[in-house]
Tab-separated table of C-alpha atoms in Angstrom:
chain	number	residue	atom	x	y	z
A	2	UNK	CA	-168.997	-4.665	78.005
A	3	UNK	CA	-168.347	-4.423	81.754
A	4	UNK	CA	-169.644	-1.895	84.209
A	5	UNK	CA	-168.305	-0.855	87.609
A	6	UNK	CA	-170.750	-1.239	90.400
A	7	UNK	CA	-170.479	2.261	91.961
A	8	UNK	CA	-173.355	4.554	90.725
A	9	UNK	CA	-171.105	7.661	90.763
A	10	UNK	CA	-168.671	7.782	87.932
A	11	UNK	CA	-169.661	4.272	86.799
A	12	UNK	CA	-167.780	3.663	83.523
A	13	UNK	CA	-168.640	1.354	80.699
A	14	UNK	CA	-165.825	-0.509	79.005
A	15	UNK	CA	-166.482	-0.289	75.272
A	16	UNK	CA	-164.671	-1.864	72.307
A	17	UNK	CA	-164.636	-0.758	68.680
A	18	UNK	CA	-162.867	-1.677	65.507
A	19	UNK	CA	-161.143	0.963	63.319
A	20	UNK	CA	-157.778	1.580	61.591
A	21	UNK	CA	-157.254	-2.131	61.298
A	22	UNK	CA	-157.282	-2.772	64.996
A	23	UNK	CA	-159.487	-3.214	68.142
A	24	UNK	CA	-159.593	-0.230	70.587
A	25	UNK	CA	-161.136	0.256	73.947
A	26	UNK	CA	-162.846	3.250	75.447
A	27	UNK	CA	-164.347	4.147	78.808
A	28	UNK	CA	-167.655	5.948	78.915
A	29	UNK	CA	-169.320	7.694	81.878
A	30	UNK	CA	-172.984	8.543	81.210
A	31	UNK	CA	-173.225	11.247	83.914
A	32	UNK	CA	-176.647	12.389	82.708
A	33	UNK	CA	-178.076	15.810	83.565
A	34	UNK	CA	-177.131	17.972	86.579
A	35	UNK	CA	-173.358	18.072	86.106
A	36	UNK	CA	-170.979	20.955	85.420
A	37	UNK	CA	-167.545	20.026	84.195
A	38	UNK	CA	-164.252	21.732	83.627
A	39	UNK	CA	-161.751	19.993	81.357
A	40	UNK	CA	-158.642	20.362	79.173
A	41	UNK	CA	-160.085	17.768	76.813
A	42	UNK	CA	-160.044	18.261	72.937
A	43	UNK	CA	-163.804	17.634	72.918
A	44	UNK	CA	-166.015	19.587	75.314
A	45	UNK	CA	-163.150	21.260	77.041
A	46	UNK	CA	-163.540	24.409	79.025
A	47	UNK	CA	-166.277	24.796	81.584
A	48	UNK	CA	-169.963	24.038	81.250
A	49	UNK	CA	-172.893	21.619	81.519
A	50	UNK	CA	-171.929	18.183	80.220
A	51	UNK	CA	-173.754	14.811	80.291
A	52	UNK	CA	-171.001	12.244	79.477
A	53	UNK	CA	-167.249	11.679	79.520
A	54	UNK	CA	-165.504	9.383	77.032
A	55	UNK	CA	-161.787	8.303	77.403
A	56	UNK	CA	-160.968	6.561	74.101
A	57	UNK	CA	-157.851	4.658	73.148
A	58	UNK	CA	-156.563	5.358	69.663
A	59	UNK	CA	-153.687	3.812	67.735
A	60	UNK	CA	-150.117	4.941	68.333
A	61	UNK	CA	-149.052	7.587	65.852
A	62	UNK	CA	-152.567	8.992	65.753
A	63	UNK	CA	-152.499	11.574	62.934
A	64	UNK	CA	-156.125	12.588	62.365
A	65	UNK	CA	-156.681	16.349	62.306
A	66	UNK	CA	-160.302	16.147	63.482
A	67	UNK	CA	-159.960	14.573	66.962
A	68	UNK	CA	-163.123	16.305	68.356
A	69	UNK	CA	-165.268	15.078	65.520
A	70	UNK	CA	-163.711	11.608	65.850
A	71	UNK	CA	-164.505	11.438	69.534
A	72	UNK	CA	-167.966	12.778	69.045
A	73	UNK	CA	-168.601	10.067	66.609
A	74	UNK	CA	-167.402	7.283	68.923
A	75	UNK	CA	-169.745	8.727	71.647
A	76	UNK	CA	-172.715	8.843	69.284
A	77	UNK	CA	-172.118	5.247	68.220
A	78	UNK	CA	-172.317	4.241	71.967
A	79	UNK	CA	-175.607	6.176	72.288
A	80	UNK	CA	-174.313	9.157	74.346
A	81	UNK	CA	-176.653	12.077	74.081
A	82	UNK	CA	-176.234	15.756	74.727
A	83	UNK	CA	-172.891	17.669	75.204
A	84	UNK	CA	-170.041	15.730	76.660
A	85	UNK	CA	-166.286	15.600	77.156
A	86	UNK	CA	-163.945	13.497	75.046
A	87	UNK	CA	-160.441	12.525	75.974
A	88	UNK	CA	-158.083	10.216	73.998
A	89	UNK	CA	-154.909	8.283	74.687
A	90	UNK	CA	-152.688	5.860	72.978
A	91	UNK	CA	-152.326	3.898	76.340
A	92	UNK	CA	-154.527	0.851	77.162
A	93	UNK	CA	-157.572	2.298	78.816
A	94	UNK	CA	-158.559	-1.089	80.107
A	95	UNK	CA	-155.724	-0.687	82.553
A	96	UNK	CA	-157.508	2.008	84.400
A	97	UNK	CA	-157.415	2.692	88.161
A	98	UNK	CA	-160.342	3.919	90.183
A	99	UNK	CA	-160.588	5.170	93.773
A	100	UNK	CA	-163.179	6.669	96.116
A	101	UNK	CA	-162.786	9.021	99.061
A	102	UNK	CA	-165.773	10.186	101.047
A	103	UNK	CA	-168.008	10.539	98.044
A	104	UNK	CA	-165.421	11.783	95.531
A	105	UNK	CA	-164.686	9.184	92.807
A	106	UNK	CA	-161.755	9.211	90.346
A	107	UNK	CA	-160.803	7.151	87.370
A	108	UNK	CA	-157.328	7.463	85.819
A	109	UNK	CA	-155.616	5.897	82.795
A	110	UNK	CA	-151.890	6.291	83.278
A	111	UNK	CA	-149.808	5.463	80.266
A	112	UNK	CA	-146.313	6.661	80.718
A	113	UNK	CA	-144.586	5.765	77.453
A	114	UNK	CA	-143.344	9.439	77.060
A	115	UNK	CA	-142.729	11.264	80.257
A	116	UNK	CA	-141.407	14.764	80.899
A	117	UNK	CA	-140.929	17.630	83.400
A	118	UNK	CA	-143.366	20.446	82.815
A	119	UNK	CA	-140.650	23.162	82.808
A	120	UNK	CA	-138.352	21.982	80.172
A	121	UNK	CA	-136.046	23.816	77.657
A	122	UNK	CA	-136.982	24.268	74.069
A	123	UNK	CA	-139.981	25.666	72.003
A	124	UNK	CA	-143.443	24.097	72.258
A	125	UNK	CA	-144.984	22.245	69.389
A	126	UNK	CA	-147.615	23.984	67.274
A	127	UNK	CA	-150.816	22.371	66.124
A	128	UNK	CA	-152.884	19.477	67.447
A	129	UNK	CA	-150.913	17.489	70.173
A	130	UNK	CA	-150.523	13.782	70.275
A	131	UNK	CA	-153.169	11.904	72.248
A	132	UNK	CA	-152.929	12.486	75.979
A	133	UNK	CA	-151.475	9.561	77.968
A	134	UNK	CA	-152.466	10.317	81.592
A	135	UNK	CA	-156.103	11.042	81.663
A	136	UNK	CA	-157.967	11.701	84.839
A	137	UNK	CA	-161.775	12.005	85.416
A	138	UNK	CA	-163.122	13.009	88.810
A	139	UNK	CA	-166.667	13.335	90.043
A	140	UNK	CA	-167.526	15.501	93.078
A	141	UNK	CA	-171.051	14.961	94.387
A	142	UNK	CA	-171.328	18.686	95.546
A	143	UNK	CA	-171.575	21.955	93.655
A	144	UNK	CA	-168.407	23.813	93.177
A	145	UNK	CA	-168.063	27.492	92.087
A	146	UNK	CA	-166.216	28.300	88.881
A	147	UNK	CA	-163.023	29.250	90.664
A	148	UNK	CA	-163.272	25.998	92.781
A	149	UNK	CA	-163.500	23.903	89.706
A	150	UNK	CA	-160.329	25.528	88.335
A	151	UNK	CA	-158.719	24.979	91.686
A	152	UNK	CA	-159.848	21.249	91.554
A	153	UNK	CA	-157.908	20.850	88.369
A	154	UNK	CA	-154.745	22.135	90.042
A	155	UNK	CA	-155.387	19.803	93.009
A	156	UNK	CA	-155.900	16.777	90.788
A	157	UNK	CA	-152.697	17.623	88.998
A	158	UNK	CA	-150.682	17.938	92.188
A	159	UNK	CA	-152.095	14.575	93.343
A	160	UNK	CA	-151.048	12.942	90.017
A	161	UNK	CA	-147.473	14.236	90.302
A	162	UNK	CA	-147.305	13.049	93.880
A	163	UNK	CA	-148.336	9.514	92.757
A	164	UNK	CA	-145.866	9.481	89.815
A	165	UNK	CA	-142.948	10.391	92.070
A	166	UNK	CA	-143.924	7.895	94.801
A	167	UNK	CA	-144.012	5.243	92.092
A	168	UNK	CA	-140.482	6.028	91.058
A	169	UNK	CA	-141.261	7.968	87.850
A	170	UNK	CA	-139.182	11.180	87.862
A	171	UNK	CA	-141.469	13.380	85.875
A	172	UNK	CA	-144.479	15.682	86.350
A	173	UNK	CA	-146.467	13.712	83.723
A	174	UNK	CA	-146.547	13.290	79.960
A	175	UNK	CA	-146.547	16.177	77.442
A	176	UNK	CA	-150.209	15.668	76.611
A	177	UNK	CA	-151.994	14.740	79.879
A	178	UNK	CA	-155.684	15.640	80.175
A	179	UNK	CA	-158.095	16.159	83.085
A	180	UNK	CA	-161.801	16.434	83.664
A	181	UNK	CA	-163.524	17.453	86.894
A	182	UNK	CA	-167.254	17.112	87.355
A	183	UNK	CA	-169.328	18.677	89.989
A	184	UNK	CA	-173.054	18.626	90.737
A	185	UNK	CA	-174.937	21.622	89.361
A	186	UNK	CA	-176.238	23.723	92.303
A	187	UNK	CA	-179.879	23.390	93.185
A	188	UNK	CA	-181.991	26.644	93.185
A	189	UNK	CA	-180.796	28.723	96.133
A	190	UNK	CA	-177.930	26.421	96.913
A	191	UNK	CA	-174.536	28.019	97.415
A	192	UNK	CA	-171.630	26.207	95.716
A	193	UNK	CA	-168.340	25.415	97.456
A	194	UNK	CA	-165.884	28.176	96.985
A	195	UNK	CA	-162.624	26.227	97.481
A	196	UNK	CA	-161.137	22.956	96.095
A	197	UNK	CA	-157.506	23.279	97.117
A	198	UNK	CA	-155.823	20.191	98.773
A	199	UNK	CA	-156.658	21.200	102.300
A	200	UNK	CA	-160.273	22.155	101.676
A	201	UNK	CA	-163.003	19.680	102.487
A	202	UNK	CA	-163.772	18.605	98.852
A	203	UNK	CA	-160.260	19.226	97.569
A	204	UNK	CA	-158.662	17.012	100.126
A	205	UNK	CA	-161.060	14.093	99.150
A	206	UNK	CA	-160.436	14.836	95.478
A	207	UNK	CA	-156.652	14.715	95.927
A	208	UNK	CA	-156.739	11.425	97.849
A	209	UNK	CA	-159.039	9.804	95.192
A	210	UNK	CA	-156.889	10.923	92.347
A	211	UNK	CA	-153.650	9.966	94.149
A	212	UNK	CA	-154.929	6.405	94.680
A	213	UNK	CA	-156.490	6.114	91.177
A	214	UNK	CA	-153.208	7.076	89.515
A	215	UNK	CA	-151.294	4.625	91.715
A	216	UNK	CA	-153.826	1.836	90.790
A	217	UNK	CA	-153.483	2.536	86.941
A	218	UNK	CA	-149.673	2.585	87.219
A	219	UNK	CA	-149.837	-0.803	89.032
A	220	UNK	CA	-151.958	-2.357	86.267
A	221	UNK	CA	-149.761	-1.262	83.365
A	222	UNK	CA	-148.421	-4.125	81.209
A	223	UNK	CA	-146.661	-1.800	78.791
A	224	UNK	CA	-147.185	1.300	76.680
A	225	UNK	CA	-147.836	1.178	72.927
A	226	UNK	CA	-145.608	4.301	72.444
């Protein structure tokens, strides 16, 4: 197990054995005092969360209980309280990380299946395949609910910018996921109201995500799917 040296969004690199193979995961034990907004299958939505797990699963993942699966992986690692669980078929060990004036981002950018968001054809019902570009961002300041939602949009814009600059003509993969964490406001503290790309914290978030996605793309040695 290896741990990054930065105390904010410090991820542990875990390894487990299941389904006849060895799979990695990244775990951030944020602890108390964080509000998160996420599109993740486990702990998605908006609320108080204490950890974030980004777990690699086998290609062709077909389990119908992904939230329970992720919760079990987190429990096995000793994560306590409510958390966020993301999954991907990409190699999470090839993650990229970046920091910008206090905001820290970690991205796993597998691009085995890419697409434009606005595409013809019907959507697929049911549980989607594991996400391939997963982004986790920590903001060391309180953000209002609307600002947290705004931060998700800002992170997505920065991701697309990085993909295009790296020569990938797509807006992402069909199953990307994101999690933005911000400090819980102290009593009497007013949260930041904006997190768009030209706001103070949104600009820092955008730059951190942009560099983290670039870094992960640069580390890729191939996608399993």
